[in-house]
Amino acid sequence: MGMARTADQERGRIRQSLDRIWHSRWLLGAGLAAVLLVYAFAGESVSMLALTLAALFIAAAAWPVDQDKASADRAAVIEAGALKSLSGEYLAAAITDPLIVFDNNATIIHANAAATNTFRLATGMSLALKFRAPEVQALIERVLSGEATSGSVETSSKLPVERVYRMSVSAVGHDTALYLMICKDQSEARRIDRMRADFIANASHEMRTPLASIAGFIETLRGPARDDAKAREQFLQIMQDQTRRMSRLIDDLLSLSRLEMKPHLTFEAQVDIAKIIETVIASLTPQATENGVAIERDFSDGSFELAGNRDELFQVFENLLENACKYGRSGGRVVVSIRRSEGAAEPEIIVTVRDFGPGIAEEHIPRVTERFYRIDAETSHARKGTGLGLAIVKHILTRHEARLSIESELGKGAAFTVHLPVR
Amino acid sequence: MQPMHTVSAYDDELKYLARRIASMGGHAERMVEQAITALVSADTRLAQKVVRDDPILDESQRDIDEKAVSVIARRQPMARDLREVIGAIRISADLERIGDLAKNVAKRVVAATEGQQPVSLFRGIEALADLALSQLKEVLDVYASREVTKLGFIRDHDDDIDAMYTSLFRELLTYMMEDPRNITPCTHLLFCAKNVERIGDHATNIAETIYHIVTGEQMANERPKGDKTDRVTASLLLPK
């Protein structure tokens, strides 16, 4: 290694010296001519001539002709050539933030892959029609009108998932009539702040009830029920249930907060929905048996693979099946079916979890996915619900661009259907 | 978007109309969003801002109307161009109405948030507004992309909004029956919910207009009216 490097350095040094000689060739030529002239007229000795010539060459090799600058210039020329031949498209593709090139009509000329995926853009679409937030409109207007050559603005959109972007718009070069927009995702930082506030608000609100009940029992245990062994046992049991409920609540709140932290997930790979559901069923069978519920499968043929996040989809079906076993207990059975949609514009995998319990009244159906929305607080607490299960389900499905539809008739059970688009 | 015309100024005029619609849409979306945020967080200052922003939409609508009329008068558009111009007039009217409804929600913030209201009431309105807003957003996205096949979903959303509104209506009625002191804020919330539901309807109108602009046909109207509040009475809510 070391040897090779010194050899390289040696070679480099020689090349540099030759380079310098080449650079000072005119000077050298003039010197040579002068020396020869002096030799011819003055008749000096041959050894003297040789010495003078050698001195000349050495001087030329060491002559500092702004040589570094010269080669730097040359390198710059070569580099500019390389950049010129580099296609703008490759350059845009290499940038991981959404990048959009548009013309003076705000028509999109090019959008890199990140932009196409994030905003669902297509070439030829009008940028002003897609980014409608007033501040972004004003920014585009300002740059297009030439009032400013560049500018940036922070903008947030709430739906379908909250996102905050810093959008920068600038003119490309001089008089190219092309403009560039780069969007930097700042959602994460913003969301952490929001998450803290939300978590505290939700947690304090929901913890109050079990805490109040525990405090009440402690008071009773220290007072009137001090020596009542039977009551003491009963109260301690209730207190234990309440603490369990609080810890479940904290788990759910944390998992919801984690989901909100990264609302746009990158899909790992192809996951097999049927396999996930099998695992869920296996893990829930003991609990179902305990509740006296049988889980039945109704899978149609074929494969059910799609791009998604395995753990999150597992959570979706776990929550749905668990709910079905809990609230549809009286029906005695729960049916899980998987099929592919037919004839729809976009192919979907459709999973239905159907129970045969008391069902959900019509007026509650649209609202059951709200946080802490409970149809009947008593039953919910008795069945160890936290009021967050379906909120989590909905959140995950939104991330997968999937939908949840709920059908139910009182007394006949409920069907929760997940529509997962296949892309 | 449009086919090229011999007179490029004509193209520019049509593009100008589309851009004005988009910017109006952006303003309307923002107003609805802020009005609901103001209501949920009892932020009177934000509410005042929404009220102050409304004239922007009125002004834009007038501008679009004038431009559209002048395009019709000078260029005598035909077929799709004509639909485009007429569509712009219609959409701007719907967006202006949406702005008015948002303004009305904002005006009620003070009265509706007076006293301690149950959190779940505001959650309900927020969820309803999320539905209406995503409806509006999707419709305006289709206006940009012209992919009218996506408009099918909008009908489904309409049903969701109606169902959610009916549910909220019942809930608010229950609160009023529980305690007469709830009546003032709950009535205001009821109007807010109604306004949000109307915003969803205007979004559907816009969807129909876009469908007509792109295809030249009317959107198949098979939608049964899903709002069932006309049948909700107090006696229905009393425990049996």
PDB file of C-alpha atoms in Angstrom, chain A residues 104-107 120 124-126 128-130 132-135 137 140-141 144 155-156 158-160 202 205 362-364 366-367 370-373 403, chain B residues 1 12 15 18-19 22-23 25-27 29-30 33 119-120 123-124 127 130 133-134 137 140-141 143-145 153 156 163-164 167-168 170-171 228:
ATOM      1  CA  ASN A 104     -44.254  30.328 -16.346  1.00  0.00           C
ATOM      2  CA  ASN A 105     -47.848  29.110 -16.636  1.00  0.00           C
ATOM      3  CA  ALA A 106     -47.281  27.054 -13.490  1.00  0.00           C
ATOM      4  CA  THR A 107     -47.657  23.917 -15.604  1.00  0.00           C
ATOM      5  CA  ARG A 120     -49.821  12.295  -6.905  1.00  0.00           C
ATOM      6  CA  GLY A 124     -48.837  18.745 -17.599  1.00  0.00           C
ATOM      7  CA  MET A 125     -50.921  19.298 -14.492  1.00  0.00           C
ATOM      8  CA  SER A 126     -51.146  22.834 -13.216  1.00  0.00           C
ATOM      9  CA  ALA A 128     -51.348  26.205  -8.929  1.00  0.00           C
ATOM     10  CA  LEU A 129     -54.368  23.910  -9.119  1.00  0.00           C
ATOM     11  CA  LYS A 130     -52.741  21.266  -6.988  1.00  0.00           C
ATOM     12  CA  ARG A 132     -54.071  25.591  -3.304  1.00  0.00           C
ATOM     13  CA  ALA A 133     -53.010  26.793   0.133  1.00  0.00           C
ATOM     14  CA  PRO A 134     -53.177  30.608  -0.001  1.00  0.00           C
ATOM     15  CA  GLU A 135     -49.586  31.091   1.138  1.00  0.00           C
ATOM     16  CA  GLN A 137     -50.356  30.399  -4.185  1.00  0.00           C
ATOM     17  CA  ILE A 140     -45.817  30.926  -6.765  1.00  0.00           C
ATOM     18  CA  GLU A 141     -47.433  34.157  -7.937  1.00  0.00           C
ATOM     19  CA  LEU A 144     -43.731  33.879 -11.540  1.00  0.00           C
ATOM     20  CA  THR A 155     -47.504  25.273   4.815  1.00  0.00           C
ATOM     21  CA  SER A 156     -49.524  22.599   6.503  1.00  0.00           C
ATOM     22  CA  LYS A 158     -54.556  18.536   7.778  1.00  0.00           C
ATOM     23  CA  LEU A 159     -56.039  15.795   5.624  1.00  0.00           C
ATOM     24  CA  PRO A 160     -55.839  12.883   5.170  1.00  0.00           C
ATOM     25  CA  ASN A 202     -56.298  12.498  26.415  1.00  0.00           C
ATOM     26  CA  HIS A 205     -59.099  13.079  30.794  1.00  0.00           C
ATOM     27  CA  GLU A 362     -77.383   3.141  13.195  1.00  0.00           C
ATOM     28  CA  GLU A 363     -76.702   6.479  14.826  1.00  0.00           C
ATOM     29  CA  HIS A 364     -73.499   5.213  16.425  1.00  0.00           C
ATOM     30  CA  PRO A 366     -70.436   6.708  11.821  1.00  0.00           C
ATOM     31  CA  ARG A 367     -68.843   7.628  15.113  1.00  0.00           C
ATOM     32  CA  GLU A 370     -63.721   8.418  17.153  1.00  0.00           C
ATOM     33  CA  ARG A 371     -61.402   8.351  20.122  1.00  0.00           C
ATOM     34  CA  PHE A 372     -63.098   7.395  23.354  1.00  0.00           C
ATOM     35  CA  TYR A 373     -66.471   7.230  21.675  1.00  0.00           C
ATOM     36  CA  ARG A 403     -61.095   2.118   4.079  1.00  0.00           C
TER      37      ARG A 403
ATOM     38  CA  MET B   1     -55.479  20.784 -20.216  1.00  0.00           C
ATOM     39  CA  ASP B  12     -54.439  32.041 -21.274  1.00  0.00           C
ATOM     40  CA  LYS B  15     -56.097  28.991 -17.686  1.00  0.00           C
ATOM     41  CA  ALA B  18     -58.881  27.690 -13.651  1.00  0.00           C
ATOM     42  CA  ARG B  19     -56.183  29.250 -11.533  1.00  0.00           C
ATOM     43  CA  ALA B  22     -57.914  26.876  -7.515  1.00  0.00           C
ATOM     44  CA  SER B  23     -56.882  29.832  -5.425  1.00  0.00           C
ATOM     45  CA  GLY B  25     -60.631  26.673  -3.416  1.00  0.00           C
ATOM     46  CA  GLY B  26     -57.460  27.025  -1.354  1.00  0.00           C
ATOM     47  CA  HIS B  27     -58.947  29.956   0.525  1.00  0.00           C
ATOM     48  CA  GLU B  29     -60.441  25.045   2.428  1.00  0.00           C
ATOM     49  CA  ARG B  30     -58.341  27.158   4.732  1.00  0.00           C
ATOM     50  CA  GLU B  33     -60.252  24.383   8.540  1.00  0.00           C
ATOM     51  CA  VAL B 119     -65.314  17.219  24.806  1.00  0.00           C
ATOM     52  CA  SER B 120     -67.138  14.556  22.811  1.00  0.00           C
ATOM     53  CA  ARG B 123     -64.949  15.655  18.653  1.00  0.00           C
ATOM     54  CA  GLY B 124     -68.118  14.879  16.747  1.00  0.00           C
ATOM     55  CA  ALA B 127     -64.953  14.397  12.728  1.00  0.00           C
ATOM     56  CA  ASP B 130     -62.839  16.200   8.564  1.00  0.00           C
ATOM     57  CA  LEU B 133     -63.030  18.880   4.200  1.00  0.00           C
ATOM     58  CA  SER B 134     -61.573  15.732   2.714  1.00  0.00           C
ATOM     59  CA  LYS B 137     -60.070  18.508  -1.033  1.00  0.00           C
ATOM     60  CA  LEU B 140     -60.646  20.170  -5.965  1.00  0.00           C
ATOM     61  CA  ASP B 141     -57.870  17.654  -6.616  1.00  0.00           C
ATOM     62  CA  TYR B 143     -60.511  19.643 -10.758  1.00  0.00           C
ATOM     63  CA  ALA B 144     -56.716  19.749 -11.112  1.00  0.00           C
ATOM     64  CA  SER B 145     -56.209  16.214 -12.405  1.00  0.00           C
ATOM     65  CA  PHE B 153     -66.015   7.885  -4.092  1.00  0.00           C
ATOM     66  CA  ASP B 156     -69.953   7.428  -0.640  1.00  0.00           C
ATOM     67  CA  ALA B 163     -74.978   9.624   8.709  1.00  0.00           C
ATOM     68  CA  MET B 164     -72.542  11.475  10.921  1.00  0.00           C
ATOM     69  CA  SER B 167     -75.832  11.029  14.764  1.00  0.00           C
ATOM     70  CA  LEU B 168     -74.596  14.415  15.981  1.00  0.00           C
ATOM     71  CA  ARG B 170     -79.395  13.140  18.127  1.00  0.00           C
ATOM     72  CA  GLU B 171     -76.513  13.605  20.510  1.00  0.00           C
ATOM     73  CA  LYS B 228     -82.524  11.541   8.453  1.00  0.00           C
TER      74      LYS B 228
END
